[in-house]
């Protein structure tokens, strides 16, 4: 039941192909959400898919938004114990909530928070067994809070993301990021979103329906997959322990 | 048009002339810039290898993609970089542009890592040094390709980037140069600066403009899908004689790669936008002829033998009053006659006073369009 209803999202992302342990490897996935439609459910979904798909898959979660207990609670409802995954070396959690990023004007200072974070990620991946090195997902929740931690410097965040992208070339890992579309209203701010749109191989937009609020449908997803040259649009409803995706007018309820 | 660009870059600069420079410009609505860049790169490099160009080598400055991607790309196009007599060298500004990494794994001898992208003058020196190392000194020329100037513009000032590009163009050993720019990442004046520096500007535009403020509209999504596979390719050439030549083509993204075709007629493009419904919205030839032959009820078309008299709104007041009285009578007559025989269209008259001279008969325009609330 779980598998079937999320299939539209999996299909759009290429996760329906059973041939590879992690079809998203080497790709950058950017999720853009809004206040009315939070996109964090996609992060949880991808984390779950990564863990369930293959035992050699590893996830590195960089959390600016919530503490470990929150994600543990969410994934527990979906049948996954993050504590045991962490102990088994399949789940690495970088708690950035208390990060005071002493970045200042130049990010090149040895104590630069984002540089250090990059170094830590690189070290973590390098230390993994070779089979897992090829199937790593780096998940960032979320970019706007990373910008806050970097004292508002989107340039430093973009530099950090560039370096994470070099990891996708070096190790074939996947990079999954979440950002909020509606917080950038000025002209300068919107270039950050555009930079991410250019950087991403797969862009997922989580938006409310054009017609307004509804009880049966929480919003719509638009997935643009550059690699497969495919675009999909469908509705979703977030339930207690899963998300249901369906084409307009075909809700099961 | 894409062919003309490649030819111009291949031919390079004449003695005492600035090197031809191409800006490939795209936006998020039509993000094929990188594919066009790849196309131009492989075409130019093939020409260099075949000896068809005065340029003896190519320096590729990569910011957006890993050098391994380009080595793979050229290999897929049938160009073996290893055996290409050292005609290409890649300046790697992708892997460690800011020097964050402790150590770099060397990919290949054709790649040199550059770690100080904030310093345009150092970048300039590295490019020239690599070029000389590739083709030698003196007057032997080489070409340059810059993956994207966006990264340069993000890390250095517009003026320093412009100075770098301008100096490269005027260097005696540079045959030709081209770069990619994402126009929506920068202010218009920055794009303009780079366009002024180029002798050719190739811009990619979506086939169909999306309607603003209509997110979630199904038709809008159909347009997004359409725009993700094809677009328009406009090229502006500044010729040696001072003339500016503008040409357009259609560009298609296919599995095999990128394809350029001449522009189809507007009608054909618009036909693709007619919503797919179950009834036929098109007119057949016979229907079109019949439509042209229909007698419009309010305009005299000389059908009842009377001479064609179209009211032009310039009658005097007296005449118009008289006319109105006549009209009233006529309407009454018409009503009477209609009640007698409805099918008889010849009897009775409808006098139609046009509101203004400018108004076309049976205009399709909605007068509400002029409302500006």
XYZ file of C-alpha atoms in Angstrom:
626
model
C 0.000 0.000 0.000
C 2.847 2.274 0.963
C 4.781 1.452 -2.189
C 1.824 1.841 -4.524
C 0.586 5.234 -3.485
C 3.944 6.999 -3.577
C 4.729 5.526 -6.947
C 4.031 8.696 -8.906
C 6.762 10.517 -7.018
C 9.142 7.564 -7.281
C 8.394 7.322 -10.992
C 9.089 10.984 -11.567
C 12.394 10.691 -9.696
C 13.438 7.468 -11.393
C 13.251 5.488 -8.174
C 10.937 2.930 -9.744
C 13.851 1.319 -11.540
C 14.829 -1.721 -9.533
C 18.139 -2.241 -11.327
C 20.282 0.129 -9.311
C 20.834 0.301 -5.565
C 20.382 4.076 -5.667
C 19.198 5.591 -8.968
C 19.732 9.145 -7.744
C 23.484 8.798 -7.478
C 25.499 11.612 -8.925
C 22.409 13.816 -9.093
C 21.428 17.025 -7.402
C 17.794 17.182 -6.268
C 16.457 20.605 -5.260
C 13.114 20.887 -3.478
C 11.334 24.262 -3.350
C 8.399 24.568 -1.009
C 6.122 27.258 0.371
C 4.608 28.215 3.700
C 1.261 26.644 2.775
C 2.856 23.476 1.476
C 5.873 22.263 3.388
C 8.239 20.069 1.409
C 9.925 18.306 4.302
C 7.812 15.205 3.653
C 9.854 14.661 0.495
C 13.060 14.632 2.514
C 11.572 12.015 4.846
C 10.356 10.005 1.860
C 13.766 10.050 0.160
C 15.511 9.168 3.398
C 13.190 6.221 3.839
C 13.693 5.104 0.242
C 17.465 5.326 0.578
C 17.496 3.214 3.746
C 14.988 0.640 2.539
C 16.350 0.147 -0.937
C 19.713 -1.392 -0.284
C 21.725 -2.182 2.793
C 24.825 -0.483 1.417
C 23.047 2.871 1.027
C 24.214 5.552 3.438
C 22.584 8.888 4.262
C 24.284 11.967 5.646
C 21.721 14.330 7.092
C 22.692 17.939 7.704
C 20.030 19.429 9.918
C 19.560 23.130 10.475
C 15.819 22.975 11.007
C 15.035 20.234 13.551
C 16.862 18.121 16.147
C 17.486 14.397 15.732
C 14.485 13.456 17.877
C 12.096 15.030 15.378
C 13.326 12.978 12.415
C 13.508 9.883 14.597
C 9.845 10.332 15.510
C 8.768 10.884 11.900
C 10.668 7.902 10.523
C 9.541 5.678 13.412
C 5.942 6.171 12.270
C 7.021 4.926 8.880
C 8.689 1.873 10.351
C 12.332 2.948 10.534
C 14.529 3.239 13.596
C 17.057 5.983 12.979
C 18.934 5.261 16.190
C 19.830 1.750 15.114
C 20.641 2.973 11.589
C 22.972 5.533 13.110
C 24.621 2.888 15.220
C 25.051 0.660 12.174
C 26.864 3.390 10.310
C 24.125 3.826 7.723
C 22.848 7.159 8.951
C 25.027 10.130 9.905
C 23.370 13.101 11.558
C 25.117 16.484 11.629
C 23.267 18.657 14.117
C 23.790 22.236 12.951
C 21.156 23.835 15.165
C 23.680 25.335 17.486
C 26.145 26.307 14.809
C 27.453 29.814 15.180
C 29.141 30.161 11.900
C 32.202 32.395 12.337
C 32.402 32.970 8.611
C 32.767 36.738 8.617
C 33.822 38.232 5.301
C 36.044 35.491 3.937
C 35.086 31.867 4.119
C 38.743 30.941 3.769
C 39.606 31.397 7.425
C 40.595 28.035 8.929
C 37.721 28.196 11.375
C 35.178 28.887 8.617
C 32.080 26.923 9.592
C 30.981 25.863 6.122
C 34.497 24.930 5.058
C 34.806 22.791 8.178
C 31.422 21.214 7.476
C 32.521 20.322 3.965
C 35.720 18.823 5.325
C 33.723 16.743 7.794
C 31.427 15.397 5.086
C 34.363 14.550 2.836
C 36.087 12.748 5.684
C 32.934 10.814 6.566
C 32.451 9.591 3.012
C 36.126 8.717 2.568
C 35.991 6.591 5.711
C 33.103 4.474 4.432
C 33.622 1.016 2.926
C 34.042 1.288 -0.812
C 30.717 -0.266 -1.687
C 28.881 2.347 0.363
C 30.934 5.217 -0.989
C 29.075 4.930 -4.279
C 25.614 5.104 -2.688
C 25.654 8.099 -0.397
C 22.879 10.688 -0.126
C 23.630 14.057 1.393
C 20.405 15.653 2.623
C 20.285 19.302 3.727
C 17.357 20.658 5.756
C 17.233 23.484 4.884
C 19.205 25.993 2.790
C 17.556 29.143 4.090
C 18.643 28.280 7.636
C 22.121 27.512 6.363
C 22.147 31.022 4.933
C 21.161 32.352 8.358
C 23.984 30.377 9.946
C 26.364 31.907 7.405
C 25.277 35.388 8.480
C 23.091 35.898 5.437
C 25.816 35.287 2.928
C 24.221 33.366 0.069
C 27.597 33.419 -1.674
C 29.164 31.236 0.998
C 26.216 28.875 0.868
C 26.558 28.650 -2.915
C 30.277 27.975 -2.559
C 29.502 25.216 -0.057
C 26.905 23.723 -2.406
C 29.423 23.864 -5.232
C 31.867 21.863 -3.179
C 29.123 19.369 -2.268
C 28.499 19.081 -5.977
C 32.142 18.167 -6.554
C 31.436 15.296 -4.165
C 28.736 14.096 -6.554
C 31.403 13.982 -9.270
C 34.102 12.488 -7.069
C 32.056 9.874 -5.183
C 28.862 9.676 -7.236
C 26.791 10.597 -4.218
C 23.471 12.405 -4.456
C 22.747 15.826 -3.019
C 19.203 16.596 -1.840
C 18.346 20.097 -0.657
C 15.259 21.866 0.607
C 14.665 25.582 0.215
C 11.714 27.930 0.631
C 10.549 29.679 -2.478
C 8.462 32.408 -0.920
C 11.040 33.957 1.374
C 13.011 35.540 -1.426
C 11.104 38.545 -2.626
C 13.748 41.044 -3.607
C 15.571 40.897 -6.898
C 18.856 39.957 -5.244
C 17.270 37.130 -3.323
C 15.647 35.427 -6.266
C 19.007 34.732 -7.910
C 19.740 32.235 -5.137
C 16.702 30.198 -6.193
C 17.735 30.494 -9.838
C 21.261 29.330 -8.994
C 19.744 26.258 -7.354
C 17.455 25.694 -10.336
C 20.479 25.722 -12.660
C 22.477 23.505 -10.318
C 19.759 20.888 -9.879
C 19.336 17.847 -12.082
C 15.880 17.311 -10.612
C 13.774 20.239 -9.433
C 10.727 19.509 -7.287
C 8.273 22.341 -6.635
C 5.762 21.885 -3.836
C 2.943 24.379 -4.270
C -0.622 24.879 -3.177
C -3.372 24.347 -5.717
C -4.133 27.274 -7.973
C -7.738 27.090 -6.817
C -6.995 27.416 -3.111
C -7.215 25.186 -0.032
C -8.841 21.772 -0.032
C -9.411 19.012 2.474
C -8.644 16.082 0.198
C -5.659 17.537 -1.585
C -2.830 19.266 0.220
C -1.067 20.597 -2.821
C 0.625 19.807 -6.085
C 4.080 18.627 -7.019
C 5.871 19.592 -10.218
C 8.925 17.457 -10.886
C 11.307 18.545 -13.651
C 13.826 15.804 -14.365
C 16.567 17.179 -16.609
C 18.339 13.839 -16.929
C 15.312 12.050 -18.307
C 14.025 15.219 -20.015
C 10.707 14.690 -18.333
C 8.313 16.876 -16.390
C 5.475 15.602 -14.202
C 2.702 17.300 -12.314
C 0.409 15.658 -9.806
C -1.404 16.233 -6.512
C -0.472 14.945 -3.104
C -1.927 14.407 0.346
C 0.278 13.977 3.394
C -1.083 11.295 5.690
C -0.051 10.064 9.127
C 2.781 7.834 7.997
C 3.056 8.305 4.259
C 2.286 10.591 1.359
C -0.280 9.782 -1.281
C 0.305 11.031 -4.828
C -2.326 11.004 -7.536
C -3.211 12.731 -10.775
C -5.799 15.536 -10.479
C -9.280 14.201 -9.818
C -8.221 10.729 -8.806
C -7.914 10.895 -5.050
C -8.746 7.633 -3.351
C -10.777 9.312 -0.616
C 23.054 29.718 -37.828
C 24.743 27.429 -35.377
C 26.912 26.394 -38.297
C 27.813 30.020 -39.048
C 28.935 30.526 -35.477
C 31.189 27.488 -35.611
C 32.641 28.658 -38.909
C 33.348 32.130 -37.543
C 35.076 30.698 -34.467
C 37.029 28.272 -36.585
C 38.280 30.956 -38.951
C 39.449 33.041 -36.060
C 40.919 36.517 -36.140
C 42.714 38.209 -38.973
C 46.001 39.961 -38.404
C 45.583 43.045 -36.280
C 41.987 42.239 -35.427
C 40.297 41.381 -32.153
C 39.510 37.692 -31.815
C 35.900 36.775 -32.605
C 34.045 36.292 -29.342
C 30.769 34.455 -28.820
C 28.375 34.803 -25.887
C 25.940 31.917 -25.498
C 23.094 33.281 -23.450
C 20.230 31.344 -21.929
C 17.708 31.596 -19.100
C 15.891 29.173 -16.835
C 12.889 29.156 -19.190
C 15.106 27.782 -21.927
C 18.117 26.246 -20.169
C 19.891 24.673 -23.156
C 22.982 26.865 -22.907
C 25.246 24.085 -21.685
C 24.168 21.776 -24.514
C 24.799 24.497 -27.092
C 28.191 25.103 -25.454
C 29.016 21.391 -25.754
C 27.993 21.429 -29.405
C 30.158 24.445 -30.258
C 33.049 23.020 -28.254
C 33.061 19.668 -30.032
C 32.655 21.305 -33.459
C 35.516 23.724 -32.865
C 37.816 21.097 -31.423
C 37.131 18.731 -34.357
C 38.061 21.544 -36.747
C 41.270 22.211 -34.843
C 42.209 18.526 -34.913
C 41.438 18.291 -38.619
C 43.748 21.230 -39.283
C 40.911 23.323 -40.689
C 41.619 26.219 -38.368
C 44.566 28.580 -37.885
C 44.117 27.799 -34.201
C 46.449 25.025 -33.051
C 44.949 24.217 -29.701
C 42.066 24.780 -27.301
C 42.114 25.829 -23.660
C 38.903 24.954 -21.841
C 38.264 26.783 -18.580
C 35.710 24.713 -16.695
C 33.712 26.189 -13.825
C 30.334 24.445 -14.023
C 31.293 20.912 -14.872
C 33.986 18.504 -13.932
C 36.867 18.136 -16.452
C 36.114 14.407 -16.581
C 32.712 15.273 -18.012
C 34.343 17.073 -20.938
C 36.890 14.327 -21.529
C 33.985 11.866 -21.611
C 31.968 14.154 -23.901
C 34.757 14.428 -26.441
C 35.341 10.687 -26.271
C 31.648 10.079 -27.024
C 31.888 12.346 -30.035
C 34.653 10.140 -31.350
C 37.492 12.438 -30.352
C 40.249 10.653 -28.503
C 41.815 13.276 -26.297
C 44.777 11.145 -25.324
C 45.909 10.746 -28.895
C 44.949 14.226 -30.040
C 48.543 15.389 -29.988
C 48.018 17.467 -26.952
C 45.729 19.937 -28.648
C 43.474 20.528 -25.678
C 44.107 21.419 -22.089
C 41.540 21.980 -19.365
C 41.964 24.582 -16.642
C 40.000 23.057 -13.780
C 38.151 25.759 -11.865
C 35.488 23.284 -10.802
C 37.086 20.899 -8.344
C 38.670 23.354 -5.919
C 38.045 26.956 -6.960
C 38.641 28.444 -3.529
C 41.310 26.163 -2.149
C 39.088 24.437 0.423
C 40.461 20.996 -0.263
C 43.637 19.698 1.316
C 44.579 17.573 -1.624
C 43.421 17.026 -5.151
C 43.529 13.753 -7.008
C 45.009 14.368 -10.435
C 42.553 13.303 -13.094
C 44.763 13.427 -16.158
C 47.737 15.196 -17.644
C 45.423 17.312 -19.749
C 43.933 18.937 -16.660
C 45.445 21.616 -14.437
C 43.702 22.605 -11.223
C 43.242 26.309 -10.501
C 42.474 27.336 -6.942
C 42.237 31.092 -6.943
C 39.206 31.992 -9.002
C 38.690 35.260 -7.177
C 41.781 36.697 -8.820
C 41.081 37.488 -12.434
C 44.641 38.534 -13.242
C 46.018 35.211 -11.997
C 43.371 33.449 -14.051
C 44.427 35.423 -17.121
C 48.072 34.524 -16.616
C 47.255 30.835 -16.130
C 45.202 30.721 -19.324
C 47.959 32.357 -21.383
C 50.628 30.188 -19.802
C 48.684 27.006 -20.507
C 48.011 28.134 -24.058
C 51.680 28.820 -24.696
C 52.544 25.481 -23.147
C 50.166 23.828 -25.565
C 50.998 25.534 -28.865
C 54.264 27.276 -28.152
C 55.050 30.965 -28.171
C 55.423 33.463 -30.964
C 52.485 33.937 -33.261
C 50.923 30.497 -33.016
C 47.295 30.847 -32.026
C 44.946 28.939 -29.772
C 41.262 29.185 -28.876
C 39.573 29.521 -25.501
C 36.263 28.185 -24.196
C 34.877 29.305 -20.841
C 32.303 26.989 -19.335
C 30.395 29.759 -17.691
C 31.243 33.314 -16.779
C 28.527 33.257 -14.086
C 30.912 31.806 -11.542
C 33.499 34.423 -12.443
C 30.940 37.192 -12.048
C 29.848 35.823 -8.710
C 33.351 35.904 -7.307
C 34.864 38.984 -8.949
C 33.661 42.387 -10.060
C 32.092 42.963 -13.461
C 34.909 45.271 -14.462
C 37.633 42.730 -13.671
C 35.819 40.011 -15.603
C 35.303 42.380 -18.529
C 38.969 43.323 -18.396
C 39.999 39.654 -18.488
C 37.777 38.890 -21.476
C 38.831 42.017 -23.296
C 42.519 41.287 -22.722
C 42.050 37.750 -23.975
C 40.334 39.016 -27.103
C 43.128 41.429 -27.882
C 45.966 38.998 -27.140
C 47.941 38.283 -30.286
C 47.888 34.515 -29.738
C 44.152 34.115 -29.254
C 42.327 32.929 -32.349
C 38.774 32.873 -30.983
C 36.963 32.732 -27.661
C 33.489 31.767 -26.486
C 31.664 31.606 -23.173
C 28.317 30.737 -21.636
C 26.160 33.100 -19.599
C 22.906 32.537 -17.720
C 21.289 35.905 -18.309
C 18.741 35.756 -15.496
C 21.412 35.383 -12.818
C 22.688 38.884 -13.397
C 21.426 42.407 -13.770
C 20.662 43.515 -17.304
C 23.651 45.860 -17.400
C 26.057 42.998 -16.674
C 24.652 40.983 -19.566
C 24.908 44.088 -21.719
C 28.596 44.525 -20.823
C 29.360 40.997 -21.969
C 27.322 41.432 -25.134
C 29.312 44.529 -26.006
C 32.474 42.470 -25.675
C 31.219 39.869 -28.128
C 31.159 39.839 -31.888
C 28.420 37.193 -31.806
C 25.582 36.739 -29.339
C 23.586 33.508 -29.448
C 20.515 33.654 -27.235
C 18.155 30.866 -26.344
C 14.542 31.679 -25.778
C 11.507 29.551 -24.977
C 9.188 28.764 -27.887
C 6.229 29.918 -25.831
C 6.206 32.552 -23.158
C 4.555 31.395 -19.962
C 1.688 33.404 -18.582
C 2.729 35.084 -15.365
C 0.853 34.561 -12.146
C -0.871 31.462 -13.404
C 0.998 28.762 -11.601
C -0.720 25.465 -11.367
C -2.608 26.112 -14.545
C -2.615 22.885 -16.523
C -2.000 24.721 -19.764
C 0.983 26.459 -18.223
C 2.407 23.082 -17.255
C 1.929 21.892 -20.837
C 3.957 24.907 -21.952
C 6.691 24.095 -19.442
C 6.870 20.590 -20.841
C 6.978 21.941 -24.361
C 9.691 24.474 -23.523
C 11.836 21.806 -21.882
C 12.312 20.061 -25.214
C 12.646 22.873 -27.697
C 13.278 26.561 -28.002
C 14.296 29.397 -30.264
C 17.901 30.157 -31.105
C 18.667 33.748 -32.124
C 22.100 34.813 -33.290
C 23.304 38.380 -33.689
C 26.487 38.786 -35.719
C 28.592 41.920 -35.839
C 30.235 41.679 -39.217
C 33.609 43.039 -40.164
C 32.026 45.681 -42.391
C 30.103 47.033 -39.428
C 26.745 45.505 -40.277
C 24.711 43.584 -37.759
C 23.051 40.419 -38.963
C 20.301 38.678 -37.006
C 19.259 35.103 -37.679
C 16.938 32.651 -35.983
C 16.525 28.924 -35.778
C 14.687 26.356 -33.765
C 16.585 24.174 -31.356
C 15.433 20.703 -30.263
C 16.736 18.627 -27.412
C 16.804 14.966 -28.331
C 18.271 11.810 -26.880
C 21.029 11.895 -29.472
C 21.887 15.479 -28.666
C 20.988 18.927 -29.802
C 19.457 19.683 -33.187
C 19.080 22.952 -35.063
C 16.339 23.395 -37.650
C 15.054 26.382 -39.598
C 12.129 28.207 -38.056
C 8.727 26.785 -38.907
C 5.827 29.138 -39.606
C 4.025 30.682 -36.678
C 0.819 28.885 -37.586
C 2.382 25.512 -37.178
C 3.646 26.450 -33.732
C 0.311 27.844 -32.668
C -1.532 24.803 -33.856
C 0.230 22.861 -31.182
C -1.442 25.049 -28.606
C -5.038 24.372 -29.600
C -6.427 22.458 -26.620
C -7.006 18.817 -27.285
C -10.760 18.348 -27.016
C -13.155 15.890 -28.538
C -14.655 18.180 -31.135
C -12.972 19.529 -34.222
C -12.053 23.185 -33.865
C -10.391 23.523 -37.247
C -12.083 24.685 -40.442
C -11.942 22.676 -43.623
C -11.307 24.428 -46.950
C -14.989 24.315 -47.949
C -15.989 25.699 -44.573
C -13.502 28.520 -44.974
C -14.932 29.473 -48.370
C -18.488 29.328 -47.052
C -17.520 31.528 -44.151
C -16.081 34.121 -46.514
C -19.295 34.052 -48.548
C -21.681 34.621 -45.667
C -23.672 37.827 -46.024
C -23.276 39.814 -42.896
C -26.667 41.050 -41.688
C -25.768 44.570 -40.661
C -23.571 45.575 -43.535
C -24.905 46.359 -46.989
C -23.140 44.064 -49.328
C -25.154 44.955 -52.420
C -27.196 41.778 -52.216
C -30.591 43.282 -52.893
C -29.493 45.149 -55.992
C -29.182 48.542 -54.327
C -25.959 50.467 -54.752
C -23.490 49.955 -51.919
C -23.975 52.689 -49.398
C -22.102 52.490 -46.191
C -22.865 55.003 -43.536
C -19.727 56.904 -42.748
C -20.979 58.854 -39.773
C -20.436 62.173 -41.414
C -24.030 63.055 -42.341
C -25.333 66.395 -41.126
C -27.541 66.524 -38.080
C -30.732 67.135 -40.062
C -30.066 64.203 -42.266
C -29.261 61.953 -39.366
C -32.491 62.885 -37.592
C -34.413 62.129 -40.701
C -32.503 58.951 -41.005
C -33.384 57.978 -37.483
C -37.064 58.612 -38.116
C -36.818 56.485 -41.168
C -35.055 53.836 -39.171
C -37.786 53.750 -36.580
C -40.357 53.396 -39.276
C -38.321 50.789 -40.973
C -37.917 48.817 -37.834
C -41.628 48.880 -37.302
C -42.163 47.884 -40.857
C -39.678 45.162 -40.384
C -41.409 43.905 -37.315
C -44.708 43.816 -39.128
C -43.240 42.146 -42.103
C -41.446 39.657 -39.953
C -44.615 38.623 -38.284
C -46.125 38.070 -41.732
C -43.365 36.024 -43.213
C -40.326 35.213 -41.161
C -38.417 33.506 -43.897
C -38.572 36.528 -46.229
C -35.251 38.260 -45.524
C -35.523 40.676 -48.483
C -38.228 42.863 -46.960
C -37.409 45.190 -44.162
C -34.206 46.985 -43.553
C -31.837 47.315 -40.756
C -29.922 50.506 -40.711
C -26.762 50.175 -38.798
C -25.032 53.259 -37.481
C -21.457 52.527 -36.888
C -20.022 53.982 -33.722
C -16.819 55.189 -35.258
C -14.899 55.205 -38.475
C -12.181 53.080 -37.013
C -14.338 50.180 -36.042
C -14.005 47.236 -38.350
C -17.214 45.466 -39.307
C -17.946 42.571 -37.017
C -14.797 43.117 -35.099
C -13.616 40.162 -33.068
C -12.159 42.436 -30.478
C -13.719 42.467 -27.132
C -14.331 46.122 -26.181
C -13.628 45.135 -22.608
C -9.997 44.672 -23.530
C -9.507 48.433 -23.375
C -10.648 48.629 -19.783
C -7.860 49.567 -17.466
C -9.050 49.072 -13.938
